[in-house]
Short mmCIF file of C-alpha atoms in Angstrom, two decimals:
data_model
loop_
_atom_site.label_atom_id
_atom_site.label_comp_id
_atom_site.label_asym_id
_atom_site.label_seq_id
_atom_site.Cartn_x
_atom_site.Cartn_y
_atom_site.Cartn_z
CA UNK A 1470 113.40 148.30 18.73
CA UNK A 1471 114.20 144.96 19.05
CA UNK A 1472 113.40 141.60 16.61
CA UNK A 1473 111.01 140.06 18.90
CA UNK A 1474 108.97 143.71 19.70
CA UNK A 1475 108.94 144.43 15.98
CA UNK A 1476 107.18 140.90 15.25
CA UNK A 1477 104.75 141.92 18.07
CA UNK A 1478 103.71 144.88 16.71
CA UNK A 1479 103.29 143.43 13.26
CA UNK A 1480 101.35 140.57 14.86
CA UNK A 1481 98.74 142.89 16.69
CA UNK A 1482 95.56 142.91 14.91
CA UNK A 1483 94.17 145.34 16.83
CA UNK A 1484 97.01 147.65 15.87
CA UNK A 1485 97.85 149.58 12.36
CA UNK A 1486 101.10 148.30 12.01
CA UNK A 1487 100.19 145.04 9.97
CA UNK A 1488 98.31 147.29 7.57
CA UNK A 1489 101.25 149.38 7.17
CA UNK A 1490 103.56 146.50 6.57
CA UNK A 1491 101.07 144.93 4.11
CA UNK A 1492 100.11 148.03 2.62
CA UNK A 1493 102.97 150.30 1.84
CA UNK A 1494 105.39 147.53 1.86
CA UNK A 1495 104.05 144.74 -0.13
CA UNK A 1496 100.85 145.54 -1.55
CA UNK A 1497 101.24 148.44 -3.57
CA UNK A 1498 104.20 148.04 -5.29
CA UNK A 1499 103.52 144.92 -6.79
CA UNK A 1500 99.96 146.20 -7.61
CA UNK A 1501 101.38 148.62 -9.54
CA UNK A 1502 103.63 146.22 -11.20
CA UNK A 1503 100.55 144.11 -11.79
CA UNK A 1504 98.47 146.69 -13.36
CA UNK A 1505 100.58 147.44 -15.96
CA UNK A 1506 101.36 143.73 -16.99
CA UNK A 1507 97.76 143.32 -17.36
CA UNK A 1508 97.38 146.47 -19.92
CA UNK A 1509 100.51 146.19 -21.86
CA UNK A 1510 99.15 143.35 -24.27
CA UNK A 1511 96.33 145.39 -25.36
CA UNK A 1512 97.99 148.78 -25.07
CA UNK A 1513 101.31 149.61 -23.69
CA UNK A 1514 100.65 153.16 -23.53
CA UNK A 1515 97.46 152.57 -21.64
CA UNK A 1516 99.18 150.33 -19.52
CA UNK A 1517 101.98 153.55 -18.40
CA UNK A 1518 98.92 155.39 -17.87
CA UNK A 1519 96.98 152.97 -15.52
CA UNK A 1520 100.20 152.34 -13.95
CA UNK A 1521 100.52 155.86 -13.25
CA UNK A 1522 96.92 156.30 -11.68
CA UNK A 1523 97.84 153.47 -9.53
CA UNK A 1524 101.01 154.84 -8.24
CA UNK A 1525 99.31 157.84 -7.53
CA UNK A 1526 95.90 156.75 -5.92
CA UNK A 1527 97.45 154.08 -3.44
CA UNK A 1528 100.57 155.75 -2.47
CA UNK A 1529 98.25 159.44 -1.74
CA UNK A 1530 95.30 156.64 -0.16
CA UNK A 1531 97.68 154.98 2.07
CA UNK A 1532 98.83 158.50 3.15
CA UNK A 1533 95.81 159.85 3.92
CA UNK A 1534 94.89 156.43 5.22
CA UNK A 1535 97.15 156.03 7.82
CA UNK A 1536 97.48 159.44 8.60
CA UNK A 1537 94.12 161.61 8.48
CA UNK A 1538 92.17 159.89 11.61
CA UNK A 1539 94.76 160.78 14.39
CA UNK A 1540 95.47 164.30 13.53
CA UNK A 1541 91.97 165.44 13.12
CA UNK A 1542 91.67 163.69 16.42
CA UNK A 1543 94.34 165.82 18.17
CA UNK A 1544 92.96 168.97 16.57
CA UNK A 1545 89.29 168.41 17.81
CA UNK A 1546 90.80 166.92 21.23
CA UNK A 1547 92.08 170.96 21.46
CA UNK A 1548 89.01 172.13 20.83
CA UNK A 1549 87.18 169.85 23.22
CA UNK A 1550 89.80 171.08 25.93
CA UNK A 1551 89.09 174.35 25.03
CA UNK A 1552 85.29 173.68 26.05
CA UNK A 1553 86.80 172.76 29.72
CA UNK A 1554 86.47 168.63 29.16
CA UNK A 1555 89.20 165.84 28.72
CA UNK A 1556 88.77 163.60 26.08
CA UNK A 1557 90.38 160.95 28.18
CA UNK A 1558 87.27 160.24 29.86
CA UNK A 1559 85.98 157.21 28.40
CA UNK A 1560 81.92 157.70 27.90
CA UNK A 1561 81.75 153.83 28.67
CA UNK A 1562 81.89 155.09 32.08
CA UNK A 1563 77.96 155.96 31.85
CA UNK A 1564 77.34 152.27 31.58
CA UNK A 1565 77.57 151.97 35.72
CA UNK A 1566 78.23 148.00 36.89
CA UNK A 1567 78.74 147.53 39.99
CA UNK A 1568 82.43 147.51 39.71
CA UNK A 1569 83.40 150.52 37.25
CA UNK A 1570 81.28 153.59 36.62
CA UNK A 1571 81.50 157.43 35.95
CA UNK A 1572 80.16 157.73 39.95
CA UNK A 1573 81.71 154.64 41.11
CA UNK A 1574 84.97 156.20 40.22
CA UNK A 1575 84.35 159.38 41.33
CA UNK A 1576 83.31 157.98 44.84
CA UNK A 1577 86.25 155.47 44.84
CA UNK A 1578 89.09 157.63 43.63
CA UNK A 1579 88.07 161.01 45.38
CA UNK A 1580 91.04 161.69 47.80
CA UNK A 1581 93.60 158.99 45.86
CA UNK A 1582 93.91 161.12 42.59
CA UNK A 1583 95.21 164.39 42.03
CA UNK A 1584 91.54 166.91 42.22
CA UNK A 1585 91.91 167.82 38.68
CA UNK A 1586 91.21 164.19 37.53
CA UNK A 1587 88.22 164.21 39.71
CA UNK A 1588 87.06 167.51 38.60
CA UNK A 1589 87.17 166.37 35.32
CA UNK A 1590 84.79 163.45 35.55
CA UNK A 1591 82.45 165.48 37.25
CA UNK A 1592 82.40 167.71 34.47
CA UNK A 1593 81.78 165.16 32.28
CA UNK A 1594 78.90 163.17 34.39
CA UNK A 1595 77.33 167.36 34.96
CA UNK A 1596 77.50 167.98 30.99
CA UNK A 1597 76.85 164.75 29.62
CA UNK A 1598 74.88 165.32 26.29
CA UNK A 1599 77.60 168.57 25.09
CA UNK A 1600 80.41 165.88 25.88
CA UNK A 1601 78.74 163.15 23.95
CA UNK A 1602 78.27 165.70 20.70
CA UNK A 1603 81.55 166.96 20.92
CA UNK A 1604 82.66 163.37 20.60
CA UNK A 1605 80.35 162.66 18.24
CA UNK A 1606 81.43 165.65 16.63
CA UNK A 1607 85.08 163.77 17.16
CA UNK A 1608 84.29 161.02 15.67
CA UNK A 1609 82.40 162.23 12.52
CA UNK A 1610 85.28 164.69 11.53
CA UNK A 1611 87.94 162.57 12.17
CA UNK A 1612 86.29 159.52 9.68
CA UNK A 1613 84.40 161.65 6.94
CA UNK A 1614 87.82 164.55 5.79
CA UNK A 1615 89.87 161.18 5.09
CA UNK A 1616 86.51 159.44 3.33
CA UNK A 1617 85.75 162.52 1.43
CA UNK A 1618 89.70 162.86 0.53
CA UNK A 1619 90.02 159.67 -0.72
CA UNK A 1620 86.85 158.47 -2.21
CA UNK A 1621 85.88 161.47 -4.35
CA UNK A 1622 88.33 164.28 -4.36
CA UNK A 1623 91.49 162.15 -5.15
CA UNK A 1624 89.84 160.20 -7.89
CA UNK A 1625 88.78 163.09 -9.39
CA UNK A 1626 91.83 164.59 -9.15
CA UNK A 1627 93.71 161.73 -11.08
CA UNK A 1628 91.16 161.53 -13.24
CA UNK A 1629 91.76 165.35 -14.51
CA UNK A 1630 95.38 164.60 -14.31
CA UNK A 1631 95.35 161.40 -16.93
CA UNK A 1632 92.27 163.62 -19.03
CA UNK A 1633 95.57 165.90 -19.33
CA UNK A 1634 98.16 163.62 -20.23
CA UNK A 1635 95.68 161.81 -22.47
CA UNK A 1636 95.27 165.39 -24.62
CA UNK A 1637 98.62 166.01 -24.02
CA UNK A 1638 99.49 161.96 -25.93
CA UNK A 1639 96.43 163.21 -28.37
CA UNK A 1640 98.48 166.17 -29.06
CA UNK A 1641 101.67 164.73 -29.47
CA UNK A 1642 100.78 161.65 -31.76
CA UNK A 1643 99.33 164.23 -34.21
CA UNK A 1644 102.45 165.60 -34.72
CA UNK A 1645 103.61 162.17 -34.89
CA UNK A 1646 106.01 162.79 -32.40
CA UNK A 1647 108.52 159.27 -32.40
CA UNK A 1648 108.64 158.89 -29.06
CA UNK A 1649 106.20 159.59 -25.80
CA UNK A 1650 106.83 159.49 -22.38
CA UNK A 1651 103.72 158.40 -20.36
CA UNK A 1652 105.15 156.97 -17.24
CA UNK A 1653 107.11 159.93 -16.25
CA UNK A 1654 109.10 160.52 -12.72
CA UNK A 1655 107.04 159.36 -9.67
CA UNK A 1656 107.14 162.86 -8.82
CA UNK A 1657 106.56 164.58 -12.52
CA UNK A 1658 102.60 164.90 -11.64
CA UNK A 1659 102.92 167.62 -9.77
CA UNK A 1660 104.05 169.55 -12.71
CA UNK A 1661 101.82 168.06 -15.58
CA UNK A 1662 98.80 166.86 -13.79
CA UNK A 1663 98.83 170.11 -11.81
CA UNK A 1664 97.78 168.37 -8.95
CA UNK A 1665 99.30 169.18 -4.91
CA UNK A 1666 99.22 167.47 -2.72
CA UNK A 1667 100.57 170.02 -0.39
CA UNK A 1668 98.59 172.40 1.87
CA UNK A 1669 96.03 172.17 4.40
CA UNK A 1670 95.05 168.31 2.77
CA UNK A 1671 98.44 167.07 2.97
CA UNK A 1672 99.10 168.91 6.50
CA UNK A 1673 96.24 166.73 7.97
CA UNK A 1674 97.34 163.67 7.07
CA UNK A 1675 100.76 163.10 9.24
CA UNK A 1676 100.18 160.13 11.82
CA UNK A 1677 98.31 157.07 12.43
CA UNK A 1678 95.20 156.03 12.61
CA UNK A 1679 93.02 153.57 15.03
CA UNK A 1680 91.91 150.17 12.89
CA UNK A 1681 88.61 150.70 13.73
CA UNK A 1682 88.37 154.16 12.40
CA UNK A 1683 90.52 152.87 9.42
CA UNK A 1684 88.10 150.29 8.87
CA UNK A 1685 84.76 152.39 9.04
CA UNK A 1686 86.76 155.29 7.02
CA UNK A 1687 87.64 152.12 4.40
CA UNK A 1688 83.90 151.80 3.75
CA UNK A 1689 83.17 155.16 3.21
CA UNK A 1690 86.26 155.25 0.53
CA UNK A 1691 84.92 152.57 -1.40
CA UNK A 1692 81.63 154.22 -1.67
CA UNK A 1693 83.14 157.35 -2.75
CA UNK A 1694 85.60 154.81 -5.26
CA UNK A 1695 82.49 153.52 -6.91
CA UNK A 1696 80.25 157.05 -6.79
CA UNK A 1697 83.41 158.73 -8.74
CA UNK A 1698 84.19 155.53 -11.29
CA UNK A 1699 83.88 157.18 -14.82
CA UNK A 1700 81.87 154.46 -16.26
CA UNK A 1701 79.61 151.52 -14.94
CA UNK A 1702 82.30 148.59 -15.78
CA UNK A 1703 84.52 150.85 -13.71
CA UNK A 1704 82.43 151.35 -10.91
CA UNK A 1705 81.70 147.38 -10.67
CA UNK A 1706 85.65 146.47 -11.33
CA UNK A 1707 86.57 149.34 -8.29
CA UNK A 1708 83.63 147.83 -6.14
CA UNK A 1709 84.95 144.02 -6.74
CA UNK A 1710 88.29 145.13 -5.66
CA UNK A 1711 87.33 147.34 -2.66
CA UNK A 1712 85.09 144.79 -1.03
CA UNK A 1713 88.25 142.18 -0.76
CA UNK A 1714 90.18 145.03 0.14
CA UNK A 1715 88.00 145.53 3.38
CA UNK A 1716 87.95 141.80 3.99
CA UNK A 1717 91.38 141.09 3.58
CA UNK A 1718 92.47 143.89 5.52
CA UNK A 1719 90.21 143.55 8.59
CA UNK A 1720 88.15 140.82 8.68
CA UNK A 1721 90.61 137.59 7.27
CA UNK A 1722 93.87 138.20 9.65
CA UNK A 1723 92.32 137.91 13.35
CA UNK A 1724 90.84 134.73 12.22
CA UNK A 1725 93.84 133.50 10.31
CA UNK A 1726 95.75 134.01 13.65
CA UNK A 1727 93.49 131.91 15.79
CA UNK A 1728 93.73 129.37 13.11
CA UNK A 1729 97.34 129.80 13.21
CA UNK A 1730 97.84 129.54 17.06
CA UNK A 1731 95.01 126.73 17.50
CA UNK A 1732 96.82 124.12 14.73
CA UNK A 1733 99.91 125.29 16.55
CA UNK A 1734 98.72 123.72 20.15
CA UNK A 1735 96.91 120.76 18.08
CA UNK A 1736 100.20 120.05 16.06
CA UNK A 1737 102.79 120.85 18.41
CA UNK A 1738 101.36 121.40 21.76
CA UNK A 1739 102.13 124.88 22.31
CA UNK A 1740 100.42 127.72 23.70
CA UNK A 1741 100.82 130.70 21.30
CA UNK A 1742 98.18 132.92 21.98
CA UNK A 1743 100.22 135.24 24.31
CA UNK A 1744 102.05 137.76 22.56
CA UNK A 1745 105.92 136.81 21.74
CA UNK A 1746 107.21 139.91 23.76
CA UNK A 1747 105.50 138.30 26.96
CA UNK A 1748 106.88 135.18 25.73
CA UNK A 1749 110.09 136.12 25.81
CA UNK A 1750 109.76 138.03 29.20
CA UNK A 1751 112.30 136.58 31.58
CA UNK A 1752 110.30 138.22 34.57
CA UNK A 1753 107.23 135.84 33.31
CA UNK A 1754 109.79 132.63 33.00
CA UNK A 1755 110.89 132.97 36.34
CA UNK A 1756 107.85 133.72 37.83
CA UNK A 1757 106.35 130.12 36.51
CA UNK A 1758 109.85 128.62 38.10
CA UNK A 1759 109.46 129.83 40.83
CA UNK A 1760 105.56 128.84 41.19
CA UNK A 1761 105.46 133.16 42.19
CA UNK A 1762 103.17 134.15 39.09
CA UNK A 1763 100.21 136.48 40.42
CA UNK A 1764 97.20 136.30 38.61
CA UNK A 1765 93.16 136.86 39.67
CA UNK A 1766 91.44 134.10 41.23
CA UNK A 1767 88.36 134.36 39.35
CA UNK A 1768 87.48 135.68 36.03
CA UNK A 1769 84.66 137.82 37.44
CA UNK A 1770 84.81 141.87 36.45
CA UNK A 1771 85.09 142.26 40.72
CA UNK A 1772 87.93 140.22 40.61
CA UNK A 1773 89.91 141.79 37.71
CA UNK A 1774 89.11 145.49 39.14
CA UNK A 1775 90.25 144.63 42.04
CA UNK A 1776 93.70 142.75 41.15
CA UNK A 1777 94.60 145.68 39.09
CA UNK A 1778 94.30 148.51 41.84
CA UNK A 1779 95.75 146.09 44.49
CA UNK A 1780 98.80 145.00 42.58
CA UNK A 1781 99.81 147.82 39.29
CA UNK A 1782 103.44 146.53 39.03
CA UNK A 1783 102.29 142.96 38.67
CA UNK A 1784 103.44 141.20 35.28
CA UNK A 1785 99.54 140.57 34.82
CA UNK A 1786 98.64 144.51 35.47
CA UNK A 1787 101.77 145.79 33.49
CA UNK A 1788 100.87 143.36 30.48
CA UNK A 1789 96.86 144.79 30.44
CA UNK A 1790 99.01 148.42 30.56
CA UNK A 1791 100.87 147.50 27.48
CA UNK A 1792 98.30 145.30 25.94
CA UNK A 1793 94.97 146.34 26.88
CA UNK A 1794 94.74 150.11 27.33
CA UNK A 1795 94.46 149.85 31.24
CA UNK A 1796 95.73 153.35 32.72
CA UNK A 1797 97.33 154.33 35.46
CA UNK A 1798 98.71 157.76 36.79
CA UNK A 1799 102.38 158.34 37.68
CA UNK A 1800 101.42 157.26 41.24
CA UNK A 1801 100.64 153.83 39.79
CA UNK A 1802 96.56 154.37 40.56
CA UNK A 1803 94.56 153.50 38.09
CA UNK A 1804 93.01 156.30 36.13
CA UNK A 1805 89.36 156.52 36.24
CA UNK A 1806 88.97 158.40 33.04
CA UNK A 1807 89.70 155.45 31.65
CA UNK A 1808 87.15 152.20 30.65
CA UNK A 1809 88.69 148.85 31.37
CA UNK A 1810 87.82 146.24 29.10
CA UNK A 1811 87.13 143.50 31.84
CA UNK A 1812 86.68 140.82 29.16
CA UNK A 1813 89.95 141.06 27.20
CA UNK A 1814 91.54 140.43 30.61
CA UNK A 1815 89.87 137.75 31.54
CA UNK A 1816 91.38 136.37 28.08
CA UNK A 1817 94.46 137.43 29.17
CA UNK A 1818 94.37 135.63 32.36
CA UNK A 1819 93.14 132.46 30.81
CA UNK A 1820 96.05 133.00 28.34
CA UNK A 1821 98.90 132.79 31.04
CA UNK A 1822 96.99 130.18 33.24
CA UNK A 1823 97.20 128.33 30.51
CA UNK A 1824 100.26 128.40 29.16
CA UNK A 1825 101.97 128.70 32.50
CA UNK A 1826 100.39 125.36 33.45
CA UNK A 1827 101.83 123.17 30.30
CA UNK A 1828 105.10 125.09 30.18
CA UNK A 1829 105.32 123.39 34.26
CA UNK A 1830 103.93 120.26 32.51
CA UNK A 1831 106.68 120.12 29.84
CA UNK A 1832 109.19 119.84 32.27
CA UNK A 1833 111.72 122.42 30.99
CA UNK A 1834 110.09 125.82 31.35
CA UNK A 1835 112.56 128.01 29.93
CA UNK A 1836 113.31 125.54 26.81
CA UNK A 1837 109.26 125.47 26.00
CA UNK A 1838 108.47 128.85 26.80
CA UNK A 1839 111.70 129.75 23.51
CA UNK A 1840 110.07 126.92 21.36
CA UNK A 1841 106.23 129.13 21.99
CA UNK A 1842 108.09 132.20 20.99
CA UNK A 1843 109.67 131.34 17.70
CA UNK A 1844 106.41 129.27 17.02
CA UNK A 1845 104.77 132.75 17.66
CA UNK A 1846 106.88 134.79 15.88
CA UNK A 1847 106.08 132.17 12.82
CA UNK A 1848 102.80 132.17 12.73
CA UNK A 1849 102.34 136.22 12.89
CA UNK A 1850 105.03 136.28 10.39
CA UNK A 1851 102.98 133.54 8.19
CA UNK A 1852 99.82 135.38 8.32
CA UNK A 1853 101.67 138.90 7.20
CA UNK A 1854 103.32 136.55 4.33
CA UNK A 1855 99.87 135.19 3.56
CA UNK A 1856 97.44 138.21 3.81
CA UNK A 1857 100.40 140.53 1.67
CA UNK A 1858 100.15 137.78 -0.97
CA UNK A 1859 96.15 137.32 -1.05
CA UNK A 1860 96.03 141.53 -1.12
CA UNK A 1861 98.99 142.08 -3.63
CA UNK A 1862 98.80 139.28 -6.07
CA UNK A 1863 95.59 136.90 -5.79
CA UNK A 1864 93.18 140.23 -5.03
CA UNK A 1865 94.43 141.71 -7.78
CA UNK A 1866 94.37 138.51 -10.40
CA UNK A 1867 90.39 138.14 -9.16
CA UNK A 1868 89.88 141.67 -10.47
CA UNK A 1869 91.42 141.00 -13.51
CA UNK A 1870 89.19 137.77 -14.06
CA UNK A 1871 87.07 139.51 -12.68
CA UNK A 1872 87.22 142.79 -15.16
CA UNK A 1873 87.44 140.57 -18.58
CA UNK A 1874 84.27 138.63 -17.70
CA UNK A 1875 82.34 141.71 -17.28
CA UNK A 1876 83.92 144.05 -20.21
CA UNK A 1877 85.32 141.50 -22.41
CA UNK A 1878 89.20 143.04 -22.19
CA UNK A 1879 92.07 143.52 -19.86
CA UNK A 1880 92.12 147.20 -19.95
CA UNK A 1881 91.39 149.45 -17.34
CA UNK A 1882 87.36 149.76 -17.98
CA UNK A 1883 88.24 153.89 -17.11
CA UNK A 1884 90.76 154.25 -19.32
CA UNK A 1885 89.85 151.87 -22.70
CA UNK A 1886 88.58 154.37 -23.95
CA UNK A 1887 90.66 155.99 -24.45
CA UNK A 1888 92.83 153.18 -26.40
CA UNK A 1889 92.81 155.01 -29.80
CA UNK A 1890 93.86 158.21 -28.67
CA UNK A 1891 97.48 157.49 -27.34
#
């Protein structure tokens, strides 16, 4: 993978790789550093121990997290191929215009496409309310095992587990033992907190996840966070945190990039919207040299449709492929399972009309369209920067401030407690 398609991917909103960057790479660990500096003054041992619920609860969250959605997915996708249907075709479909449509594309691809695809859209249009409840079906599954995981049975879980090692300290102290060990080897809770996280739980929670399911599954967590909390500060100090959670994680960054890209053009006059990998496409430089760049006329849905059927192995149709979810079959037709999203393209078209225009204007195409892609490549690599810092260090700092206006201390309000007994 190269520089400039790893900044891309990091870059795309729409995409879970900026929440894995900010999450697992930045965000946790110096949470966890965090929490305990905040405990230690008060109590050092409750400090280990809220430092060890962290470790555990983000770490098994951002597992489940990023994992849970897509593999339920695949496992209901067999059963819904089992019933005879492909969950390829896009339901969208239903919504006929006069351009795309579940009959539309029957009618228009009937004879281009292999039978099978055909067959399978009319067994979709002939069985439309079982398709939509399997999907529904699809949907719920795949959103509520990862909500239920990881808003009440993990708490819980951790919970038990420090109840344990709380006893355990109890136990220990009495004896007046000289030294204890709270904080023990990252992996040590299997043993004392008899907790696994192996099985069928762990064995469903291997790949990635879509943002939007992330984000609905997010909401559901924090419920279950706040339902679980052992106490009422706790429930209002987990709520505080997971509602900047959710809007740091999918509601600030898309508008932070816009902001970004627009003070970009207004500072330096340079289009950045375009992703840096079609940036620093020499197929799209040349094409703007050589005045050769095919793009629609208009930005009507007709004209869209029609550009991508007529021309699949234009930079324009191979950039909505990689960009947009437009599909097409090895025979380079588009598939008509599939729903395009006619006004993201229109974006895109705007986008490269745009930018191909002033990089003409500028007068040295090939020297502006480098100076867009490191400008690109900043600001994607500013807003990572800036949304790891707000999630891992000023999030964090508001719950504290947060936490010792309500309760009065710095402790963890589900764990103080407990102060007197380690």
């Amino acid at each position: 993978m190269s520089l400039i398609t790893l900044i891309s991917a990091i870059g795309n909103t729409n995409k879970q790789y900026p929440l894995i960057v900010r999450d697992c790479g930045i965000e946790v660990p110096t949470k966890i550093v965090l929490t305990y500096n905040q405990n230690k003054d008060e109590s050092p041992d409750i400090a280990k121990l809220a430092a060890r619920e962290r470790f555990l609860d983000e770490y098994a969250v951002s597992a489940v997290w990023l994992g849970g959605i897509p593999l339920v997915d695949k496992i209901v996708n067999k059963f819904i191929r089992k019933k005879g249907f492909n969950p390829e075709v896009n339901l969208k479909l239903f919504k006929e215009t006069k351009y795309q449509g579940i009959d539309l594309n029957i009618k228009n691809f009937e004879g281009k496409v292999s039978q099978t695809v055909i067959d399978e859209l009319k067994k979709v249009k002939n069985n439309k309310a079982l398709y939509e409840k399997l999907l529904a079906a699809k949907f719920g599954l795949s959103t509520t095992i990862p909500m239920l995981f990881m808003g009440v049975i993990l708490p819980k879980l951790i919970f038990a587990s420090s109840a344990q090692k709380i006893e355990k300290l109890k136990a220990k102290k009495q004896q007046k033992s000289a030294k204890v060990k709270i904080f023990d080897n990252p992996m040590d809770y299997i043993k004392d907190g008899k907790i696994s996280f192996k099985g069928n739980m762990i064995s469903q929670i291997a790949n990635f996840s879509t943002v939007d399911k992330m984000a609905v599954t997010d909401g559901g967590y924090a419920l279950g966070r706040v339902a679980t909390a052992r106490n009422k500060n706790e429930a209002l100090d987990v709520g505080f945190k997971m509602l900047g959670m959710l809007f740091l994680n999918f509601v600030a960054p898309p508008y932070l990039a816009k902001f970004l890209d627009k003070m970009t053009y207004k500072l330096m006059g340079l289009n950045v919207a375009l992703d840096p990998i079609i940036l620093d496409d020499k197929k799209f430089i040349e094409a703007i040299k050589n005045n050769t760049l095919s793009l629609p006329e208009n930005n009507t849905e007709k004209e869209i449709i029609e550009f991508l059927d007529k021309n699949p192995k234009s930079l324009f149709s191979q950039y909505a492929k990689q960009f947009y979810d437009v599909k097409y079959l090895e025979n380079n037709i588009r598939d008509p399972r599939a729903w395009v999203n006619t006004e993201k393209l229109v974006q895109l078209k705007k986008e490269m009309e745009k930018f191909a225009k002033n990089a003409v204007k500028s007068g040295n195409i090939k020297s502006f369209a480098k100076k867009a892609k490191v400008a690109k490549s900043f600001n994607i690599l500013t807003n990572i920067g800036l949304s790891s810092v707000l999630l891992a260090f000023a999030l964090p700092k508001a719950q504290f401030a947060f936490r010792k206006l309500v309760t009065g201390s710095d402790l963890e309000p589900g764990l103080a407690g407990n102060k007197d007994k380690v």
